[in-house]
Structures are given as structure tokens and as C-alpha cells.
Coordinates of N, CA and C and ligand atoms in Angstrom, one line a residue:
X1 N 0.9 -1.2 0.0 CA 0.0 0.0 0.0 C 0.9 1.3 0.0
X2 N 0.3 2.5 -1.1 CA 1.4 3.6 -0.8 C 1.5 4.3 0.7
X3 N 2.1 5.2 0.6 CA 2.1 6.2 1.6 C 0.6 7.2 2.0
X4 N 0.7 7.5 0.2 CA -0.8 7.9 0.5 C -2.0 7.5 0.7
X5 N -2.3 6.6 0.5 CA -3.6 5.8 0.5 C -3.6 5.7 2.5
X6 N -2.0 5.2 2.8 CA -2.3 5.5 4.6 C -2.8 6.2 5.2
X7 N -2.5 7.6 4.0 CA -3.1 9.1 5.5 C -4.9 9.0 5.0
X8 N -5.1 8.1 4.7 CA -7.0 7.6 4.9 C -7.3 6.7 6.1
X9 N -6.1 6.0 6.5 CA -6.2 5.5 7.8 C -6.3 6.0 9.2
X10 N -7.3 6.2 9.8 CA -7.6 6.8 11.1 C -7.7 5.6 12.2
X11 N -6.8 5.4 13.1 CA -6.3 4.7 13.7 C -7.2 4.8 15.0
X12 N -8.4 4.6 16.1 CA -9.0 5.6 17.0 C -8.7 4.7 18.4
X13 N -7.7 5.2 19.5 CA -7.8 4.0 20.6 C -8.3 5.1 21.9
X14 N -8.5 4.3 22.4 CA -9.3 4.6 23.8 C -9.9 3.7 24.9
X15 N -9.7 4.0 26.0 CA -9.9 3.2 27.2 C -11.3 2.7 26.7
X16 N -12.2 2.0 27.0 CA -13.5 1.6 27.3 C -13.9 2.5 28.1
X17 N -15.5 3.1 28.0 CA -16.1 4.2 28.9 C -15.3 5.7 28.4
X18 N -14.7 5.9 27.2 CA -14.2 7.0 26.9 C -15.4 7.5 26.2
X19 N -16.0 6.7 26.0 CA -17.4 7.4 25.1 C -17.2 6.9 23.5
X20 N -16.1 6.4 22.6 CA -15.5 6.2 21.8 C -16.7 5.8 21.2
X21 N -17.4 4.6 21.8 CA -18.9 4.1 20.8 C -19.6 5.4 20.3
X22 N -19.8 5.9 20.9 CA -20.8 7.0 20.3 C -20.3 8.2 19.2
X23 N -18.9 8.6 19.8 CA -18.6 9.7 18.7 C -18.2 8.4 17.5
X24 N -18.2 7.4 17.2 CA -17.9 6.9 15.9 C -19.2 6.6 15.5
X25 N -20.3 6.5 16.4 CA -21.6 6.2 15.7 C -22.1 7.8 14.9
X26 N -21.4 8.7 15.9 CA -21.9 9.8 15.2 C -21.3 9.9 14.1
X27 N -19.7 10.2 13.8 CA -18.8 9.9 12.6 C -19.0 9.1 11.3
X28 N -20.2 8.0 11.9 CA -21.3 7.3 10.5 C -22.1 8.1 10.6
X29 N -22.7 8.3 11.0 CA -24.4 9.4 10.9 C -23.7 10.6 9.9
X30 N -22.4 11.4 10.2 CA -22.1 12.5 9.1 C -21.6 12.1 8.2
X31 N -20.8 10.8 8.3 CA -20.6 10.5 6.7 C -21.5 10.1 5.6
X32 N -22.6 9.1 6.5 CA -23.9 9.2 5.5 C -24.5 10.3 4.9
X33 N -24.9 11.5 5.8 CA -25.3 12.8 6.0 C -24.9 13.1 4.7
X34 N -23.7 13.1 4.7 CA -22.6 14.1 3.8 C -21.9 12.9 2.3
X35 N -22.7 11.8 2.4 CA -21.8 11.1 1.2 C -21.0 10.9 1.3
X36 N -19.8 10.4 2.5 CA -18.5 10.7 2.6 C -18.4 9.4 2.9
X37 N -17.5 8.7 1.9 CA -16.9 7.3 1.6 C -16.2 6.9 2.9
X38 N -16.6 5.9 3.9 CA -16.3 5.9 5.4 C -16.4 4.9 5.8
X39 N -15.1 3.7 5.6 CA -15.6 2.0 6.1 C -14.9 1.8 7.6
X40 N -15.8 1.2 8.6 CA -15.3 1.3 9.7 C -15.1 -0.3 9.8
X41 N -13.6 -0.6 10.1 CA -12.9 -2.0 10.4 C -14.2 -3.0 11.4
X42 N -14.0 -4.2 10.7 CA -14.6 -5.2 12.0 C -13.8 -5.9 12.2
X43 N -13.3 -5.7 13.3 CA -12.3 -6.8 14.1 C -12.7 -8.3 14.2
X44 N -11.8 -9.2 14.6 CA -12.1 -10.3 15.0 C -12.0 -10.7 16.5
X45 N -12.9 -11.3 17.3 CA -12.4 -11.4 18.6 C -12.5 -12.8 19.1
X46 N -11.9 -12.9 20.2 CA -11.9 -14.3 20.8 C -13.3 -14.1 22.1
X47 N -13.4 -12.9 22.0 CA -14.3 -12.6 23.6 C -15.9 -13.2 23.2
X48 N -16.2 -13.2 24.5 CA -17.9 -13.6 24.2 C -18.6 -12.0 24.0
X49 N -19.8 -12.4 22.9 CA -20.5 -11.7 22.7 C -21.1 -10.9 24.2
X50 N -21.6 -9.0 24.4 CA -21.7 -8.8 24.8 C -23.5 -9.6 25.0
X51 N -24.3 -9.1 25.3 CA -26.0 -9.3 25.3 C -26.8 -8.3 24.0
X52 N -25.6 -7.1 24.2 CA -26.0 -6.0 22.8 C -25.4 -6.5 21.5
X53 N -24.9 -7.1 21.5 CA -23.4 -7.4 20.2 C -24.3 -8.4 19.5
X54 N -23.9 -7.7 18.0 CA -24.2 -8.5 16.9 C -22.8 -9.0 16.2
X55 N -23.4 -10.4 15.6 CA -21.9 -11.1 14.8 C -21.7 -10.4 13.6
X56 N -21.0 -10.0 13.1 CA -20.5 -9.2 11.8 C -20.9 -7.8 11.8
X57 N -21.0 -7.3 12.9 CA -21.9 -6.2 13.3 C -20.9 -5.2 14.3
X58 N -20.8 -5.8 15.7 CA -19.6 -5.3 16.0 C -18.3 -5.7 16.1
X59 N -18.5 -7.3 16.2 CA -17.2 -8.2 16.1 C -17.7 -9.1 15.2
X60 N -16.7 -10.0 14.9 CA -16.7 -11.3 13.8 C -16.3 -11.8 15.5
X61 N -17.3 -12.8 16.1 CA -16.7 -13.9 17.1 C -16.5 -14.7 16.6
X62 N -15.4 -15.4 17.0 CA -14.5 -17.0 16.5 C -13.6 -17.2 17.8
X63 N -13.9 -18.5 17.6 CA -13.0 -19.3 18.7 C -11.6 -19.0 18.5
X64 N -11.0 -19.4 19.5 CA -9.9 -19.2 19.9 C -8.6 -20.1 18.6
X65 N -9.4 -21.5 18.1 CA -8.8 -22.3 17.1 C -8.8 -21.7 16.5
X66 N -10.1 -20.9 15.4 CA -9.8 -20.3 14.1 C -8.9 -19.1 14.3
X67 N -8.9 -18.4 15.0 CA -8.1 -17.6 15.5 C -6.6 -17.6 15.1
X68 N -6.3 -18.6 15.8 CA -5.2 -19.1 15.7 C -4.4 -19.5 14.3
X69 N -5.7 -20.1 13.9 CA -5.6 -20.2 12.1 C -5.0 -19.1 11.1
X70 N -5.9 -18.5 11.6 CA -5.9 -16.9 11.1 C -4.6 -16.0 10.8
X71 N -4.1 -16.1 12.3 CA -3.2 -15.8 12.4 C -1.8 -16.3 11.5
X72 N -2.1 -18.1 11.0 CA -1.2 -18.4 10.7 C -1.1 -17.7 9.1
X73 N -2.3 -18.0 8.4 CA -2.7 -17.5 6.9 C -2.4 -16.3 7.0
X74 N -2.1 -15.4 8.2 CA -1.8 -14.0 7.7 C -2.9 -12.9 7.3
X75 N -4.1 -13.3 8.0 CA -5.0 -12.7 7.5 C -5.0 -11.6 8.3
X76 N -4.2 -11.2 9.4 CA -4.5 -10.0 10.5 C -3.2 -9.0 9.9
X77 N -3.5 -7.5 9.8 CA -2.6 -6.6 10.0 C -2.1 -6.4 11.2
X78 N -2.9 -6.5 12.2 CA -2.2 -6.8 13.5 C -3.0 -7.5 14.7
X79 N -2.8 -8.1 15.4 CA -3.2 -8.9 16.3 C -2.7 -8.3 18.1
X80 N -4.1 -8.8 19.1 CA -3.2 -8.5 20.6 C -4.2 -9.0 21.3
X81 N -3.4 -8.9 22.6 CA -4.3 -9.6 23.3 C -4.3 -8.8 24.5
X82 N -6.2 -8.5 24.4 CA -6.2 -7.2 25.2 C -7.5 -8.1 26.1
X83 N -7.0 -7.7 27.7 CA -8.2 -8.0 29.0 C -8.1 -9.4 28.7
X84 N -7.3 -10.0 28.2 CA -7.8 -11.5 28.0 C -8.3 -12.3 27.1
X85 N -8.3 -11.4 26.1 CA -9.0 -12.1 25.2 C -8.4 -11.6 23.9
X86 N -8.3 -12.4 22.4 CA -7.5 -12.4 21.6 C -8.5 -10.8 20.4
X87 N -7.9 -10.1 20.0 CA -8.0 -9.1 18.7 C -7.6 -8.7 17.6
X88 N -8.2 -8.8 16.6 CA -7.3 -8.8 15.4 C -8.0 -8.1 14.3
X89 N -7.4 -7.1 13.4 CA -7.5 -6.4 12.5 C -7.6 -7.1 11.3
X90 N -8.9 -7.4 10.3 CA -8.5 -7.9 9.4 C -7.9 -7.3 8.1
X91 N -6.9 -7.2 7.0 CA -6.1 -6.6 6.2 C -6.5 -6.6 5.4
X92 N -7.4 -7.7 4.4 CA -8.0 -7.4 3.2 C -8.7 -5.9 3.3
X93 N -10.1 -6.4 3.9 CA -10.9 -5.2 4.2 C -10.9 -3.9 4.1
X94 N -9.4 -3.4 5.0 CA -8.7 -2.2 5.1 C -8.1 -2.0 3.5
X95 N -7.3 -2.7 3.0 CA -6.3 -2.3 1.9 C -7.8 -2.4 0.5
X96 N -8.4 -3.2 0.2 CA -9.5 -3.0 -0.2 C -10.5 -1.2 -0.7
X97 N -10.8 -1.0 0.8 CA -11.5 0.2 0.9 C -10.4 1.4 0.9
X98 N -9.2 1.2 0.9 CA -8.2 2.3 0.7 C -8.4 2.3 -0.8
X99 N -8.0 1.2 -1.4 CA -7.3 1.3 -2.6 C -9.4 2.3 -3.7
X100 N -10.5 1.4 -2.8 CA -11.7 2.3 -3.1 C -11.9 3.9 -2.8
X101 N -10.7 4.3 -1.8 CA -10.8 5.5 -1.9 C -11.6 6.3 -0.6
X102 N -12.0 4.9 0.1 CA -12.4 4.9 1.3 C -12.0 5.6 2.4
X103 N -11.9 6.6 3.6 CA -11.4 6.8 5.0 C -11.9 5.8 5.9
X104 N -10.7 4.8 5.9 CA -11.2 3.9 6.9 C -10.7 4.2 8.2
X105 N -11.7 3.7 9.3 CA -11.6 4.0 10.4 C -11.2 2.8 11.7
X106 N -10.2 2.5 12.5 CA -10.0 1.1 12.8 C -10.0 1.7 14.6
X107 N -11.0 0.6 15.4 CA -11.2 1.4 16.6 C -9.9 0.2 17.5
X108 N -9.4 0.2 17.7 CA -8.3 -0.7 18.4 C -7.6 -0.1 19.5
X109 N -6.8 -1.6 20.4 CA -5.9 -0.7 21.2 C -4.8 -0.5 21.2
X110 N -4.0 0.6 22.5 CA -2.9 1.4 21.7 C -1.6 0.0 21.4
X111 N -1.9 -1.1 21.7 CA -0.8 -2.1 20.7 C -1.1 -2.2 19.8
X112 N -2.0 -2.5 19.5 CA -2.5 -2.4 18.0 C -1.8 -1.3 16.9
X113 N -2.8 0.2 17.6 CA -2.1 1.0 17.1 C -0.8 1.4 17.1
X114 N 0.4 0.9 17.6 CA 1.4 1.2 17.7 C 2.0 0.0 16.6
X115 N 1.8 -1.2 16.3 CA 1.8 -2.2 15.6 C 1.7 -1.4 13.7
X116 N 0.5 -1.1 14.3 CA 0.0 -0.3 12.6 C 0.6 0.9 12.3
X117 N 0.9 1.5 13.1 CA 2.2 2.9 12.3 C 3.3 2.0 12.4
X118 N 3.8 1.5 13.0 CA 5.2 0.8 12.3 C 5.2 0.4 10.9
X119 N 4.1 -0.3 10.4 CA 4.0 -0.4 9.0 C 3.4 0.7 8.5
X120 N 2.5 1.4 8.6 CA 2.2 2.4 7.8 C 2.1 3.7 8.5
X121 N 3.3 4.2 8.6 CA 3.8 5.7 9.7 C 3.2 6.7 9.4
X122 N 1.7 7.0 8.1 CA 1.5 7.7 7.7 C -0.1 7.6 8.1
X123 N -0.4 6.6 8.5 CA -1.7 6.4 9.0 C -1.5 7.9 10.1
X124 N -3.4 8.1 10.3 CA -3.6 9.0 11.4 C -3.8 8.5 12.9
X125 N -3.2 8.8 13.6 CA -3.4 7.9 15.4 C -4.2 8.6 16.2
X126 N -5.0 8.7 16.7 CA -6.2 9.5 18.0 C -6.1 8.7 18.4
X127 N -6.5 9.7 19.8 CA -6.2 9.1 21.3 C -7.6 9.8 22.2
X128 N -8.6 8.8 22.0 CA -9.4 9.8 22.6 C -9.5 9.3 24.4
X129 N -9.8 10.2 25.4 CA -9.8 10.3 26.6 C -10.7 10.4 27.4
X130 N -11.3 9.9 28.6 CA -12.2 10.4 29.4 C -12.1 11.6 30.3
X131 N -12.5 12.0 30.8 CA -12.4 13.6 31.3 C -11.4 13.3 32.8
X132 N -11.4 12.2 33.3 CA -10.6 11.6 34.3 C -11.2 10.2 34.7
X133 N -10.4 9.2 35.6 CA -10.4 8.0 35.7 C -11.5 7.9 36.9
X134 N -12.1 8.7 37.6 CA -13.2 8.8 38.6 C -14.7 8.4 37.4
X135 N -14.1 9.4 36.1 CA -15.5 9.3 35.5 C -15.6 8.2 34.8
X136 N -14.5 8.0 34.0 CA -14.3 6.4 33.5 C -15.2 5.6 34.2
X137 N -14.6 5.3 35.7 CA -15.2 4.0 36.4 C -16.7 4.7 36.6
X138 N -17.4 5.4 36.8 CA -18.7 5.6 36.7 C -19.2 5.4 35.7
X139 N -18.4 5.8 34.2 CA -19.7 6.1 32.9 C -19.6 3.7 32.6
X140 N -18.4 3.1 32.9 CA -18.3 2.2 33.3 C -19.6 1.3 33.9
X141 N -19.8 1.9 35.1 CA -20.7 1.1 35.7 C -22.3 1.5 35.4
X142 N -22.2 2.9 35.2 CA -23.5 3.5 34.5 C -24.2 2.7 33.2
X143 N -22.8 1.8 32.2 CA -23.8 1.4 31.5 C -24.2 -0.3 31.8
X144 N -23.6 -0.2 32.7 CA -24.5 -1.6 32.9 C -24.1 -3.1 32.3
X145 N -22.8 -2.7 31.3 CA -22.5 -4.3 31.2 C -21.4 -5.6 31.4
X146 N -20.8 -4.6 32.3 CA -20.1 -5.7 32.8 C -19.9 -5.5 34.3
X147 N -19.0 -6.7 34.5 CA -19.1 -6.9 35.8 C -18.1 -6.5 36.9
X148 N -18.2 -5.9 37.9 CA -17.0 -5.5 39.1 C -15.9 -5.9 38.6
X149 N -15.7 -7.5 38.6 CA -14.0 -7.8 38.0 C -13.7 -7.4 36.5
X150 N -14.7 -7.3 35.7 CA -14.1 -6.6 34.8 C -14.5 -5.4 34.5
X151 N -14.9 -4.5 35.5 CA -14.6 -2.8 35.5 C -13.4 -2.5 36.3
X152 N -12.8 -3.3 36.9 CA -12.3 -3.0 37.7 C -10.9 -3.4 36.7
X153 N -10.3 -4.5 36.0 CA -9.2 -4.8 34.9 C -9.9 -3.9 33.9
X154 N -10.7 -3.2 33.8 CA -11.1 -2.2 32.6 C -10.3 -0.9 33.2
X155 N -10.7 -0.4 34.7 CA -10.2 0.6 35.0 C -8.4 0.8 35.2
X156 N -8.3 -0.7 35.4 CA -6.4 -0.9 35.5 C -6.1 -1.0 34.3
X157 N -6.4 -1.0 33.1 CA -6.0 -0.9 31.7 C -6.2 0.0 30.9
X158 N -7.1 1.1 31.9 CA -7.2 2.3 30.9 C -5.9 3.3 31.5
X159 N -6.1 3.2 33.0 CA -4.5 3.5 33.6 C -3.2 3.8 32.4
X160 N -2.8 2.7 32.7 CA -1.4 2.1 31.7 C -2.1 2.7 30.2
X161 N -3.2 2.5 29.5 CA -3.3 3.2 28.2 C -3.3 4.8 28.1
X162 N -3.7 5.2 29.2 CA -3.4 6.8 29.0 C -2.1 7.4 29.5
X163 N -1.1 6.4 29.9 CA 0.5 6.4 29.3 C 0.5 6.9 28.3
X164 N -0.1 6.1 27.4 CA 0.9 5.9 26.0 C 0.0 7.2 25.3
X165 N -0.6 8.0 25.5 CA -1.7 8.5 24.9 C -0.5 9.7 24.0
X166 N 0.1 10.3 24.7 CA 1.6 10.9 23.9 C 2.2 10.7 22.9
X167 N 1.8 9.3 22.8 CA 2.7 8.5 21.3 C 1.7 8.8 20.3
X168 N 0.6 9.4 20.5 CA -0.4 9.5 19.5 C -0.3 10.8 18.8
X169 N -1.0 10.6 17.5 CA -0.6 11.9 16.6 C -1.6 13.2 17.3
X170 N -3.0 12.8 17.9 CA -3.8 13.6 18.1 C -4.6 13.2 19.2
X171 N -4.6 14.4 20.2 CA -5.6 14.0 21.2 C -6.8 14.6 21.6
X172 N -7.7 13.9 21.9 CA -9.0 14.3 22.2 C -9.0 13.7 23.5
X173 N -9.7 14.9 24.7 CA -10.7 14.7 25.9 C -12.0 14.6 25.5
X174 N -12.4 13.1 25.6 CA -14.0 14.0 26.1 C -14.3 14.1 27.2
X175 N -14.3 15.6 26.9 CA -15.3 16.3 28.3 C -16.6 16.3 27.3
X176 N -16.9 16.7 26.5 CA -18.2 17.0 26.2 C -18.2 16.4 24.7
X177 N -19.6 15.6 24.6 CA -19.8 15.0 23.5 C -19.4 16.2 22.0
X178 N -20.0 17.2 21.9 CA -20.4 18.2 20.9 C -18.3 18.5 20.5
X179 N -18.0 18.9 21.5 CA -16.5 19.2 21.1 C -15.6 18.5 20.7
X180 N -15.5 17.0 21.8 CA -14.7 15.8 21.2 C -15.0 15.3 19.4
X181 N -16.8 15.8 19.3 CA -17.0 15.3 17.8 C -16.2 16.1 16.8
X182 N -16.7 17.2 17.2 CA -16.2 18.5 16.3 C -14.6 18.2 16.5
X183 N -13.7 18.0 17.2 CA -12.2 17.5 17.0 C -12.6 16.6 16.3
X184 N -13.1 15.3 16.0 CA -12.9 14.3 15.7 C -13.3 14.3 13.8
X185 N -13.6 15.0 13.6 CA -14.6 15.8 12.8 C -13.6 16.2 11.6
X186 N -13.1 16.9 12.5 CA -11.6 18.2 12.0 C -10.8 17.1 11.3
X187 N -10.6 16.0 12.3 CA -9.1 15.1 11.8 C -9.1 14.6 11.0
X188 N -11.3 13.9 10.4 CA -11.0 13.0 9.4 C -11.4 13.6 8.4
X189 N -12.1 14.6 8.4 CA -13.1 15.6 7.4 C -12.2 16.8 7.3
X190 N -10.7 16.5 7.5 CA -10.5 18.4 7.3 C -10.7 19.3 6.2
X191 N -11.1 19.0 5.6 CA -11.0 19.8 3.9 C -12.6 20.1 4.0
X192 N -13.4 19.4 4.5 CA -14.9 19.9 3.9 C -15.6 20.3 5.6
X193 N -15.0 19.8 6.9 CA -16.1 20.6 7.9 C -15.3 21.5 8.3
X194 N -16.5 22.6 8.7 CA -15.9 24.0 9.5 C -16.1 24.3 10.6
Ligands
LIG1 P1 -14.2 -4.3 23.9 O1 -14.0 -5.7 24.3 O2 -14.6 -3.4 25.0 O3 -15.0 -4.1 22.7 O4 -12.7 -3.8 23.4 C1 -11.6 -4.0 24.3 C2 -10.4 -3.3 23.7 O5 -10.0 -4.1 22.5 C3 -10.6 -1.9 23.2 O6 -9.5 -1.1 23.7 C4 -10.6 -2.0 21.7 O7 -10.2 -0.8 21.1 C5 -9.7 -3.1 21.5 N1 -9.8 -3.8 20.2 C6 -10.9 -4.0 19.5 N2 -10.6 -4.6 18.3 C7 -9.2 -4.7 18.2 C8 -8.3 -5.2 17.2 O8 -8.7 -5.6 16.2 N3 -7.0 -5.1 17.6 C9 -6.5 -4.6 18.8 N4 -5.2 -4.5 19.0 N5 -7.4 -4.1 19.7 C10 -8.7 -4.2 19.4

């Protein structure tokens, strides 16, 4: 893949409970809005479906064997293993909707994204944030779907990920839905929103 076709790549990581679901649901709502060629990656996971989670919808679930498979065939741009459970980026898909002309969007975490600028250093990296780690574990427990031990390895892994948030090309807080969009807005839309 060239150099250029990368700077279509928007890279998006963020703790869980950053809000991240919503500003990319909204980032579909304006690309439809607006006609704006916008394929958002489906990962593959090893994790169990949430109770909301649709197959090919938010994740491709597969066992841990095919996985493994997968891995071997080379079908992942990059792979990790995040909370426990296995992640992986699939590469057709991506190089596909680039070479279509597409802004694809890949929501992953920051190994991932650090994995994916190594090979393509031209991709775009965000780093979006929660307004602090008090709110995290509230907007966390507020939505209701998981459980104490895992809010609790959710809140020790967003820790250690807003380390790395520095290594990223661009940062967003959300403090407020309306602003973080409008940044978010800016990075992938710069030429046509104001
Ligand atoms: P969740 O299980 O809450 O949907 O996601 C847990 C974490 O895995 C999030 O930080 C999410 O960004 C990350 N993730 C989702 N898909 C991928 C992927 O394909 N690769 C990597 N490296 N991380 C992923």
C-alpha cells in the first residue's frame, strides 16, 4: 500500500467508557449525511458476545482455534491480546476500501495502534480520553454491562493506556460529547467541515 492511501487511515484508541462508541456512531451518521466514503474496520475477537453485540456487526466472534488459524494465513494486520481475550485487525478489508478511496476507520488498542504505524507511519493515530479516571469507572458502571471484575481490569488498563496517549498523533478529551465530535470531525473531514 502507498504512503498515501495510509493518510486515509484513522487509527481511533481509547480506554472503554471514553465514550469512543458514540462519537464513531456519530462519525457514521455525518458520513452518511454528507456522502463521505467511510468503512469502519470489524475486528475479530476471541471474547464472548456482549447481550448487545451483533456477529458481523460489532465483532466477527471466533474461537480461539480459528483464530489461531488466522493468524497463521496472515490474514491479521495486526493482532493482541487485550483484558484476556484475543484481537485482530483484518487486512484485506482495510487495503480494499483504501485502494476504493475509502477513509477507513479502525477502533483498536494502543498495541494495535502502535503495531499499525510501524508499518504504515503515515496512517492517522487518536487518542481519545475520558475527562478523568473517577469518570471512566462511573460512565463504566453506569452502562451496565459488565461486571465489578471486569470494571475493575477495565479501570487498570485504561491507567497504563493513558500512558501511552503521547505516542499518539492527536488527542481528544472527552469532556463533552459536541467538542470531542467537532475535533474528531476536524481530523477525518478536514477539507470539507468548519
Ligand atoms: P471491547 O471488548 O470493550 O469491545 O474492546 C476492548 C479493547 O480491545 C478496546 O480497547 C478495543 O479498542 C480493542 N480492540 C478491538 N478490536 C481490536 C483489534 O482488532 N486489535 C486490537 N489490537 N485491539 C482491538
Amino acid at each position: 500500500m502507498s504512503n498515501n492511501l495510509a493518510e486515509n487511515l484513522f487509527i481511533i484508541t481509547a480506554p472503554s467508557g471514553a465514550g469512543k462508541t458514540t462519537l464513531i456512531k456519530n462519525i457514521i451518521k455525518f458520513s452518511e449525511v454528507n456522502d463521505e466514503k467511510v468503512f469502519m474496520s470489524i475486528s475479530h475477537t476471541t471474547r464472548t458476545p456482549r447481550a448487545n453485540e451483533l456477529h458481523a456487526s460489532d465483532y466477527f466472534f471466533i474461537s480461539e482455534e480459528e483464530f489461531k488459524s488466522n493468524i497463521d494465513a496472515g490474514v491479521y494486520l495486526e493482532h493482541a491480546l487485550v483484558h484476556g481475550n484475543l484481537y485482530g485487525t483484518p487486512k484485506k478489508a482495510i487495503d480494499d476500501h483504501l485502494h476504493d478511496e475509502y477513509k477507513v476507520l479502525l477502533e483498536i488498542d494502543w498495541q494495535g495502534a502502535m503495531e499499525i504505524l510501524k508499518a504504515y507511519p503515515e496512517a492517522q493515530s487518536i487518542f481519545i480520553s475520558p475527562p478523568s479516571i473517577e469518570e471512566l469507572d462511573k460512565r463504566l458502571r453506569d452502562r451496565g454491562l459488565d461486571s465489578e471484575e471486569v470494571i475493575a481490569k477495565r479501570v487498570e488498563g485504561a491507567k497504563l493506556e493513558m500512558e501511552k496517549s503521547s505516542e499518539f498523533k492527536h488527542q481528544i478529551i472527552n469532556n463533552s460529547l459536541e467538542t470531542a465530535l467537532k475535533n474528531l470531525l476536524n481530523i477525518i473531514f478536514r477539507e470539507k467541515h468548519g
